[in-house]
Amino acid sequence: MPSVSELLTHGSIPRHIAVIMDGNGRWAKQRGWMRPRGHRAGADAVVNCVEACQSIGVEFLTLYAFSTENWKRPAMEIEALMKLLNQFLVEKTATLMEKNVRLQTIGRLCQLPEASRRQLDETIATTRQNTGLTMILALSYGSREEILDAVQTLCQEAKAGTLDPTTLDAALFSRHLYTKDYPDPELLIRTSGEMRLSNFLLWQISYAELVVLPKLWPDFLHADLFEAVGQFQQRQRRFGGI
Ligand code: IPE
Ligand code: IPE
Ligand code: MG
């Protein structure tokens, strides 16, 4: 596992890292516990990940916390997850302030319970002026839905005559995504060994390097982030060139 100084000496630190935080349920099950206990442990792993990113100068960290497909889960688990989100925000706002972290969100937030939206608005407002890491929580997020929302807006603009469809290019399209204010992630990490994208940032990770770690998310330590960035630094990024 590379140290912070080795990573910094190498020089190429991703500006934006995206993480599919997977394996909370299995982590709890391995211990004979209910799944929500795994989600609770996962909240502490978020802090490890944020700290590790900050120590090497990552600017943006997008965390997949709840997908559009996760609404299919039993009501009890969804309720527990939403409660945990609120608890995380209430408990960790002071930590975010202390660490100069700015909170942002992507996803169809209107689908979240009123209490979650209120707490999110509050934490986003409190941390708005922070200039350190930007932590972007993907909540009720689905990449296909994001792309469809962009297409809908673009169609409406074309219909209203404010957009000439022949001028539509990748840059303009990107400016209609939830992620318009952030650069594309250069590195995508998924924990728990699953080799799939599960509807996460499909447009934005076109050229991201993918690192799948076998560890379950609640076990994620600073060292795991450094390991993933170390792997990223070993990659030859060609972008279709030679
Ligand atoms: C990831 O862990 C957290 C969410 C999807 C909210 P899981 O809950 O998917 O855990 P596993 O994959 O079932 O172990
Ligand atoms: C992806 O994990 C979503 C989040 C981590 C929030 P899932 O556990 O929902 O994905 P699948 O079902 O294994 O594809
Ligand atoms: Mg999972």
PDB file of C-alpha atoms in Angstrom, residues 29-236:
ATOM      1  CA  LYS A  29     -24.978 -10.509   7.876  1.00  0.00           C
ATOM      2  CA  GLN A  30     -21.473 -11.928   8.421  1.00  0.00           C
ATOM      3  CA  ARG A  31     -21.827 -10.872  12.054  1.00  0.00           C
ATOM      4  CA  GLY A  32     -25.356 -12.197  12.418  1.00  0.00           C
ATOM      5  CA  TRP A  33     -26.749  -8.650  12.630  1.00  0.00           C
ATOM      6  CA  MET A  34     -29.582  -6.874  10.824  1.00  0.00           C
ATOM      7  CA  ARG A  35     -28.652  -4.983   7.634  1.00  0.00           C
ATOM      8  CA  PRO A  36     -29.170  -1.447   9.084  1.00  0.00           C
ATOM      9  CA  ARG A  37     -26.274  -2.076  11.441  1.00  0.00           C
ATOM     10  CA  GLY A  38     -24.073  -2.425   8.385  1.00  0.00           C
ATOM     11  CA  HIS A  39     -25.337   0.895   7.061  1.00  0.00           C
ATOM     12  CA  ARG A  40     -24.559   2.527  10.403  1.00  0.00           C
ATOM     13  CA  ALA A  41     -20.999   1.185  10.299  1.00  0.00           C
ATOM     14  CA  GLY A  42     -20.792   2.441   6.714  1.00  0.00           C
ATOM     15  CA  ALA A  43     -21.286   6.010   7.931  1.00  0.00           C
ATOM     16  CA  ASP A  44     -17.964   5.881   9.806  1.00  0.00           C
ATOM     17  CA  ALA A  45     -16.239   4.573   6.679  1.00  0.00           C
ATOM     18  CA  VAL A  46     -17.429   7.740   4.906  1.00  0.00           C
ATOM     19  CA  VAL A  47     -15.379   9.811   7.349  1.00  0.00           C
ATOM     20  CA  ASN A  48     -12.283   7.653   6.660  1.00  0.00           C
ATOM     21  CA  CYS A  49     -12.753   8.150   2.935  1.00  0.00           C
ATOM     22  CA  VAL A  50     -13.194  11.936   3.251  1.00  0.00           C
ATOM     23  CA  GLU A  51     -10.086  12.271   5.449  1.00  0.00           C
ATOM     24  CA  ALA A  52      -7.976  10.142   3.115  1.00  0.00           C
ATOM     25  CA  CYS A  53      -9.082  12.173   0.077  1.00  0.00           C
ATOM     26  CA  GLN A  54      -8.259  15.415   1.858  1.00  0.00           C
ATOM     27  CA  SER A  55      -4.810  14.226   2.890  1.00  0.00           C
ATOM     28  CA  ILE A  56      -3.785  13.846  -0.766  1.00  0.00           C
ATOM     29  CA  GLY A  57      -5.605  16.906  -2.121  1.00  0.00           C
ATOM     30  CA  VAL A  58      -8.595  15.366  -3.921  1.00  0.00           C
ATOM     31  CA  GLU A  59     -11.069  18.180  -4.690  1.00  0.00           C
ATOM     32  CA  PHE A  60     -14.329  16.287  -5.330  1.00  0.00           C
ATOM     33  CA  LEU A  61     -15.627  13.054  -3.819  1.00  0.00           C
ATOM     34  CA  THR A  62     -18.931  11.634  -5.068  1.00  0.00           C
ATOM     35  CA  LEU A  63     -20.449   8.925  -2.884  1.00  0.00           C
ATOM     36  CA  TYR A  64     -23.241   6.655  -4.132  1.00  0.00           C
ATOM     37  CA  ALA A  65     -25.456   6.487  -1.064  1.00  0.00           C
ATOM     38  CA  PHE A  66     -28.889   5.525  -2.465  1.00  0.00           C
ATOM     39  CA  SER A  67     -29.856   4.572  -6.007  1.00  0.00           C
ATOM     40  CA  THR A  68     -33.176   4.910  -7.822  1.00  0.00           C
ATOM     41  CA  GLU A  69     -33.255   1.086  -7.764  1.00  0.00           C
ATOM     42  CA  ASN A  70     -32.762   0.991  -3.972  1.00  0.00           C
ATOM     43  CA  TRP A  71     -36.412   2.095  -3.595  1.00  0.00           C
ATOM     44  CA  LYS A  72     -37.203  -1.567  -4.357  1.00  0.00           C
ATOM     45  CA  ARG A  73     -35.841  -2.618  -0.958  1.00  0.00           C
ATOM     46  CA  PRO A  74     -38.156  -3.477   1.960  1.00  0.00           C
ATOM     47  CA  ALA A  75     -39.792  -0.413   3.526  1.00  0.00           C
ATOM     48  CA  MET A  76     -38.079  -1.126   6.834  1.00  0.00           C
ATOM     49  CA  GLU A  77     -34.605  -0.927   5.300  1.00  0.00           C
ATOM     50  CA  ILE A  78     -35.446   2.248   3.371  1.00  0.00           C
ATOM     51  CA  GLU A  79     -36.764   3.831   6.542  1.00  0.00           C
ATOM     52  CA  ALA A  80     -33.587   2.874   8.401  1.00  0.00           C
ATOM     53  CA  LEU A  81     -31.416   4.309   5.614  1.00  0.00           C
ATOM     54  CA  MET A  82     -33.289   7.618   5.571  1.00  0.00           C
ATOM     55  CA  LYS A  83     -33.076   7.863   9.359  1.00  0.00           C
ATOM     56  CA  LEU A  84     -29.354   7.174   9.190  1.00  0.00           C
ATOM     57  CA  LEU A  85     -28.894   9.862   6.573  1.00  0.00           C
ATOM     58  CA  ASN A  86     -30.485  12.421   8.893  1.00  0.00           C
ATOM     59  CA  GLN A  87     -28.480  11.183  11.841  1.00  0.00           C
ATOM     60  CA  PHE A  88     -25.270  11.328   9.775  1.00  0.00           C
ATOM     61  CA  LEU A  89     -25.970  14.914   8.749  1.00  0.00           C
ATOM     62  CA  VAL A  90     -26.861  16.052  12.268  1.00  0.00           C
ATOM     63  CA  GLU A  91     -23.886  14.292  13.859  1.00  0.00           C
ATOM     64  CA  LYS A  92     -21.293  15.086  11.215  1.00  0.00           C
ATOM     65  CA  THR A  93     -22.056  18.705  10.295  1.00  0.00           C
ATOM     66  CA  ALA A  94     -19.579  19.912  12.931  1.00  0.00           C
ATOM     67  CA  THR A  95     -16.951  17.517  11.527  1.00  0.00           C
ATOM     68  CA  LEU A  96     -17.614  18.780   7.997  1.00  0.00           C
ATOM     69  CA  MET A  97     -17.166  22.370   9.208  1.00  0.00           C
ATOM     70  CA  GLU A  98     -13.998  21.511  11.093  1.00  0.00           C
ATOM     71  CA  LYS A  99     -12.582  19.770   8.009  1.00  0.00           C
ATOM     72  CA  ASN A 100     -13.701  22.585   5.674  1.00  0.00           C
ATOM     73  CA  VAL A 101     -15.851  20.153   3.630  1.00  0.00           C
ATOM     74  CA  ARG A 102     -18.645  21.479   1.398  1.00  0.00           C
ATOM     75  CA  LEU A 103     -21.660  19.187   1.045  1.00  0.00           C
ATOM     76  CA  GLN A 104     -23.513  18.895  -2.266  1.00  0.00           C
ATOM     77  CA  THR A 105     -26.026  16.385  -3.636  1.00  0.00           C
ATOM     78  CA  ILE A 106     -27.045  14.836  -6.948  1.00  0.00           C
ATOM     79  CA  GLY A 107     -30.183  12.811  -7.679  1.00  0.00           C
ATOM     80  CA  ARG A 108     -33.950  13.165  -7.606  1.00  0.00           C
ATOM     81  CA  LEU A 109     -34.004  14.637  -4.117  1.00  0.00           C
ATOM     82  CA  CYS A 110     -37.727  15.400  -4.393  1.00  0.00           C
ATOM     83  CA  GLN A 111     -38.305  11.664  -3.830  1.00  0.00           C
ATOM     84  CA  LEU A 112     -36.665  11.757  -0.387  1.00  0.00           C
ATOM     85  CA  PRO A 113     -38.755  12.192   2.779  1.00  0.00           C
ATOM     86  CA  GLU A 114     -39.421  15.805   3.748  1.00  0.00           C
ATOM     87  CA  ALA A 115     -37.295  15.526   6.909  1.00  0.00           C
ATOM     88  CA  SER A 116     -34.268  14.311   4.928  1.00  0.00           C
ATOM     89  CA  ARG A 117     -34.619  17.105   2.394  1.00  0.00           C
ATOM     90  CA  ARG A 118     -34.853  19.704   5.154  1.00  0.00           C
ATOM     91  CA  GLN A 119     -31.763  18.381   6.919  1.00  0.00           C
ATOM     92  CA  LEU A 120     -29.853  18.190   3.633  1.00  0.00           C
ATOM     93  CA  ASP A 121     -30.774  21.801   2.798  1.00  0.00           C
ATOM     94  CA  GLU A 122     -29.588  22.859   6.234  1.00  0.00           C
ATOM     95  CA  THR A 123     -26.215  21.087   6.031  1.00  0.00           C
ATOM     96  CA  ILE A 124     -25.662  22.257   2.452  1.00  0.00           C
ATOM     97  CA  ALA A 125     -26.357  25.853   3.539  1.00  0.00           C
ATOM     98  CA  THR A 126     -24.105  25.562   6.610  1.00  0.00           C
ATOM     99  CA  THR A 127     -21.164  24.179   4.616  1.00  0.00           C
ATOM    100  CA  ARG A 128     -21.665  26.311   1.484  1.00  0.00           C
ATOM    101  CA  GLN A 129     -18.676  28.613   2.112  1.00  0.00           C
ATOM    102  CA  ASN A 130     -16.238  25.784   2.846  1.00  0.00           C
ATOM    103  CA  THR A 131     -13.332  25.688   0.439  1.00  0.00           C
ATOM    104  CA  GLY A 132     -11.811  22.261   1.097  1.00  0.00           C
ATOM    105  CA  LEU A 133     -13.101  18.997  -0.339  1.00  0.00           C
ATOM    106  CA  THR A 134     -16.526  18.988  -2.009  1.00  0.00           C
ATOM    107  CA  MET A 135     -18.419  15.874  -0.914  1.00  0.00           C
ATOM    108  CA  ILE A 136     -21.267  15.057  -3.284  1.00  0.00           C
ATOM    109  CA  LEU A 137     -23.865  12.594  -1.990  1.00  0.00           C
ATOM    110  CA  ALA A 138     -25.723  10.714  -4.740  1.00  0.00           C
ATOM    111  CA  LEU A 139     -29.207  10.217  -3.291  1.00  0.00           C
ATOM    112  CA  SER A 140     -32.132   8.680  -5.136  1.00  0.00           C
ATOM    113  CA  TYR A 141     -29.643   8.868  -7.977  1.00  0.00           C
ATOM    114  CA  GLY A 142     -29.842   6.959 -11.236  1.00  0.00           C
ATOM    115  CA  SER A 143     -27.669   7.745 -14.219  1.00  0.00           C
ATOM    116  CA  ARG A 144     -30.342   6.865 -16.773  1.00  0.00           C
ATOM    117  CA  GLU A 145     -32.810   9.149 -14.985  1.00  0.00           C
ATOM    118  CA  GLU A 146     -30.200  11.930 -14.952  1.00  0.00           C
ATOM    119  CA  ILE A 147     -29.620  11.524 -18.691  1.00  0.00           C
ATOM    120  CA  LEU A 148     -33.364  11.463 -19.364  1.00  0.00           C
ATOM    121  CA  ASP A 149     -33.872  14.622 -17.282  1.00  0.00           C
ATOM    122  CA  ALA A 150     -31.178  16.337 -19.388  1.00  0.00           C
ATOM    123  CA  VAL A 151     -32.808  15.154 -22.638  1.00  0.00           C
ATOM    124  CA  GLN A 152     -36.199  16.431 -21.466  1.00  0.00           C
ATOM    125  CA  THR A 153     -34.781  19.885 -20.676  1.00  0.00           C
ATOM    126  CA  LEU A 154     -32.927  20.029 -23.987  1.00  0.00           C
ATOM    127  CA  CYS A 155     -36.076  19.035 -25.908  1.00  0.00           C
ATOM    128  CA  GLN A 156     -38.039  21.750 -24.139  1.00  0.00           C
ATOM    129  CA  GLU A 157     -35.348  24.317 -24.957  1.00  0.00           C
ATOM    130  CA  ALA A 158     -35.392  23.235 -28.609  1.00  0.00           C
ATOM    131  CA  LYS A 159     -39.183  23.448 -28.698  1.00  0.00           C
ATOM    132  CA  ALA A 160     -39.113  26.913 -27.138  1.00  0.00           C
ATOM    133  CA  GLY A 161     -36.578  27.991 -29.755  1.00  0.00           C
ATOM    134  CA  THR A 162     -33.814  28.751 -27.220  1.00  0.00           C
ATOM    135  CA  LEU A 163     -31.654  25.829 -28.404  1.00  0.00           C
ATOM    136  CA  ASP A 164     -30.535  25.037 -31.928  1.00  0.00           C
ATOM    137  CA  PRO A 165     -30.348  21.204 -31.831  1.00  0.00           C
ATOM    138  CA  THR A 166     -27.476  21.180 -34.340  1.00  0.00           C
ATOM    139  CA  THR A 167     -25.274  22.915 -31.733  1.00  0.00           C
ATOM    140  CA  LEU A 168     -25.733  20.121 -29.167  1.00  0.00           C
ATOM    141  CA  ASP A 169     -22.364  18.590 -28.308  1.00  0.00           C
ATOM    142  CA  ALA A 170     -20.880  16.660 -25.367  1.00  0.00           C
ATOM    143  CA  ALA A 171     -19.939  19.817 -23.461  1.00  0.00           C
ATOM    144  CA  LEU A 172     -23.437  21.305 -23.744  1.00  0.00           C
ATOM    145  CA  PHE A 173     -24.977  17.966 -22.786  1.00  0.00           C
ATOM    146  CA  SER A 174     -22.720  17.748 -19.704  1.00  0.00           C
ATOM    147  CA  ARG A 175     -23.942  21.184 -18.644  1.00  0.00           C
ATOM    148  CA  HIS A 176     -27.467  19.732 -18.408  1.00  0.00           C
ATOM    149  CA  LEU A 177     -26.512  16.903 -16.039  1.00  0.00           C
ATOM    150  CA  TYR A 178     -26.816  17.046 -12.229  1.00  0.00           C
ATOM    151  CA  THR A 179     -23.008  17.062 -12.187  1.00  0.00           C
ATOM    152  CA  LYS A 180     -22.646  20.197 -14.333  1.00  0.00           C
ATOM    153  CA  ASP A 181     -20.588  22.009 -11.695  1.00  0.00           C
ATOM    154  CA  TYR A 182     -17.990  19.257 -11.255  1.00  0.00           C
ATOM    155  CA  PRO A 183     -15.250  17.780 -13.444  1.00  0.00           C
ATOM    156  CA  ASP A 184     -15.720  14.138 -14.546  1.00  0.00           C
ATOM    157  CA  PRO A 185     -14.287  11.606 -12.059  1.00  0.00           C
ATOM    158  CA  GLU A 186     -10.914  10.191 -13.109  1.00  0.00           C
ATOM    159  CA  LEU A 187     -11.217   7.284 -10.672  1.00  0.00           C
ATOM    160  CA  LEU A 188     -14.190   5.088  -9.747  1.00  0.00           C
ATOM    161  CA  ILE A 189     -13.882   2.809  -6.738  1.00  0.00           C
ATOM    162  CA  ARG A 190     -16.363   0.059  -5.888  1.00  0.00           C
ATOM    163  CA  THR A 191     -16.113  -2.009  -2.727  1.00  0.00           C
ATOM    164  CA  SER A 192     -17.380  -5.549  -2.066  1.00  0.00           C
ATOM    165  CA  GLY A 193     -15.921  -7.025  -5.233  1.00  0.00           C
ATOM    166  CA  GLU A 194     -18.939  -6.443  -7.470  1.00  0.00           C
ATOM    167  CA  MET A 195     -17.881  -5.718 -11.049  1.00  0.00           C
ATOM    168  CA  ARG A 196     -20.753  -3.537 -12.197  1.00  0.00           C
ATOM    169  CA  LEU A 197     -21.773   0.099 -12.375  1.00  0.00           C
ATOM    170  CA  SER A 198     -25.342  -0.211 -11.041  1.00  0.00           C
ATOM    171  CA  ASN A 199     -26.596   2.883 -12.906  1.00  0.00           C
ATOM    172  CA  PHE A 200     -23.919   5.236 -11.513  1.00  0.00           C
ATOM    173  CA  LEU A 201     -22.508   8.180 -13.511  1.00  0.00           C
ATOM    174  CA  LEU A 202     -22.606   6.321 -16.837  1.00  0.00           C
ATOM    175  CA  TRP A 203     -21.904   9.432 -18.919  1.00  0.00           C
ATOM    176  CA  GLN A 204     -19.302  10.943 -16.556  1.00  0.00           C
ATOM    177  CA  ILE A 205     -17.077   7.869 -16.106  1.00  0.00           C
ATOM    178  CA  SER A 206     -16.551   7.222 -19.822  1.00  0.00           C
ATOM    179  CA  TYR A 207     -12.797   7.447 -19.284  1.00  0.00           C
ATOM    180  CA  ALA A 208     -12.471   6.922 -15.544  1.00  0.00           C
ATOM    181  CA  GLU A 209     -10.127   4.243 -14.235  1.00  0.00           C
ATOM    182  CA  LEU A 210     -12.051   1.540 -12.379  1.00  0.00           C
ATOM    183  CA  VAL A 211     -10.780  -0.020  -9.156  1.00  0.00           C
ATOM    184  CA  VAL A 212     -12.823  -2.774  -7.494  1.00  0.00           C
ATOM    185  CA  LEU A 213     -11.751  -3.597  -3.948  1.00  0.00           C
ATOM    186  CA  PRO A 214     -12.800  -6.883  -2.325  1.00  0.00           C
ATOM    187  CA  LYS A 215     -13.426  -5.223   1.058  1.00  0.00           C
ATOM    188  CA  LEU A 216     -16.938  -4.499   2.251  1.00  0.00           C
ATOM    189  CA  TRP A 217     -17.684  -0.785   2.657  1.00  0.00           C
ATOM    190  CA  PRO A 218     -17.874  -0.650   6.513  1.00  0.00           C
ATOM    191  CA  ASP A 219     -14.268  -1.965   6.597  1.00  0.00           C
ATOM    192  CA  PHE A 220     -12.995   0.838   4.335  1.00  0.00           C
ATOM    193  CA  LEU A 221      -9.914   2.537   5.790  1.00  0.00           C
ATOM    194  CA  HIS A 222      -7.669   5.424   4.720  1.00  0.00           C
ATOM    195  CA  ALA A 223      -5.252   2.792   3.416  1.00  0.00           C
ATOM    196  CA  ASP A 224      -7.872   1.470   0.994  1.00  0.00           C
ATOM    197  CA  LEU A 225      -8.264   4.868  -0.623  1.00  0.00           C
ATOM    198  CA  PHE A 226      -4.484   5.133  -0.936  1.00  0.00           C
ATOM    199  CA  GLU A 227      -4.378   1.622  -2.426  1.00  0.00           C
ATOM    200  CA  ALA A 228      -6.954   2.598  -5.071  1.00  0.00           C
ATOM    201  CA  VAL A 229      -5.129   5.836  -5.930  1.00  0.00           C
ATOM    202  CA  GLY A 230      -1.874   3.831  -6.114  1.00  0.00           C
ATOM    203  CA  GLN A 231      -3.521   1.527  -8.671  1.00  0.00           C
ATOM    204  CA  PHE A 232      -4.785   4.600 -10.561  1.00  0.00           C
ATOM    205  CA  GLN A 233      -1.228   5.942 -10.747  1.00  0.00           C
ATOM    206  CA  GLN A 234      -0.028   2.653 -12.281  1.00  0.00           C
ATOM    207  CA  ARG A 235      -2.526   2.878 -15.123  1.00  0.00           C
ATOM    208  CA  GLN A 236      -1.656   4.123 -18.579  1.00  0.00           C
TER     209      GLN A 236
END
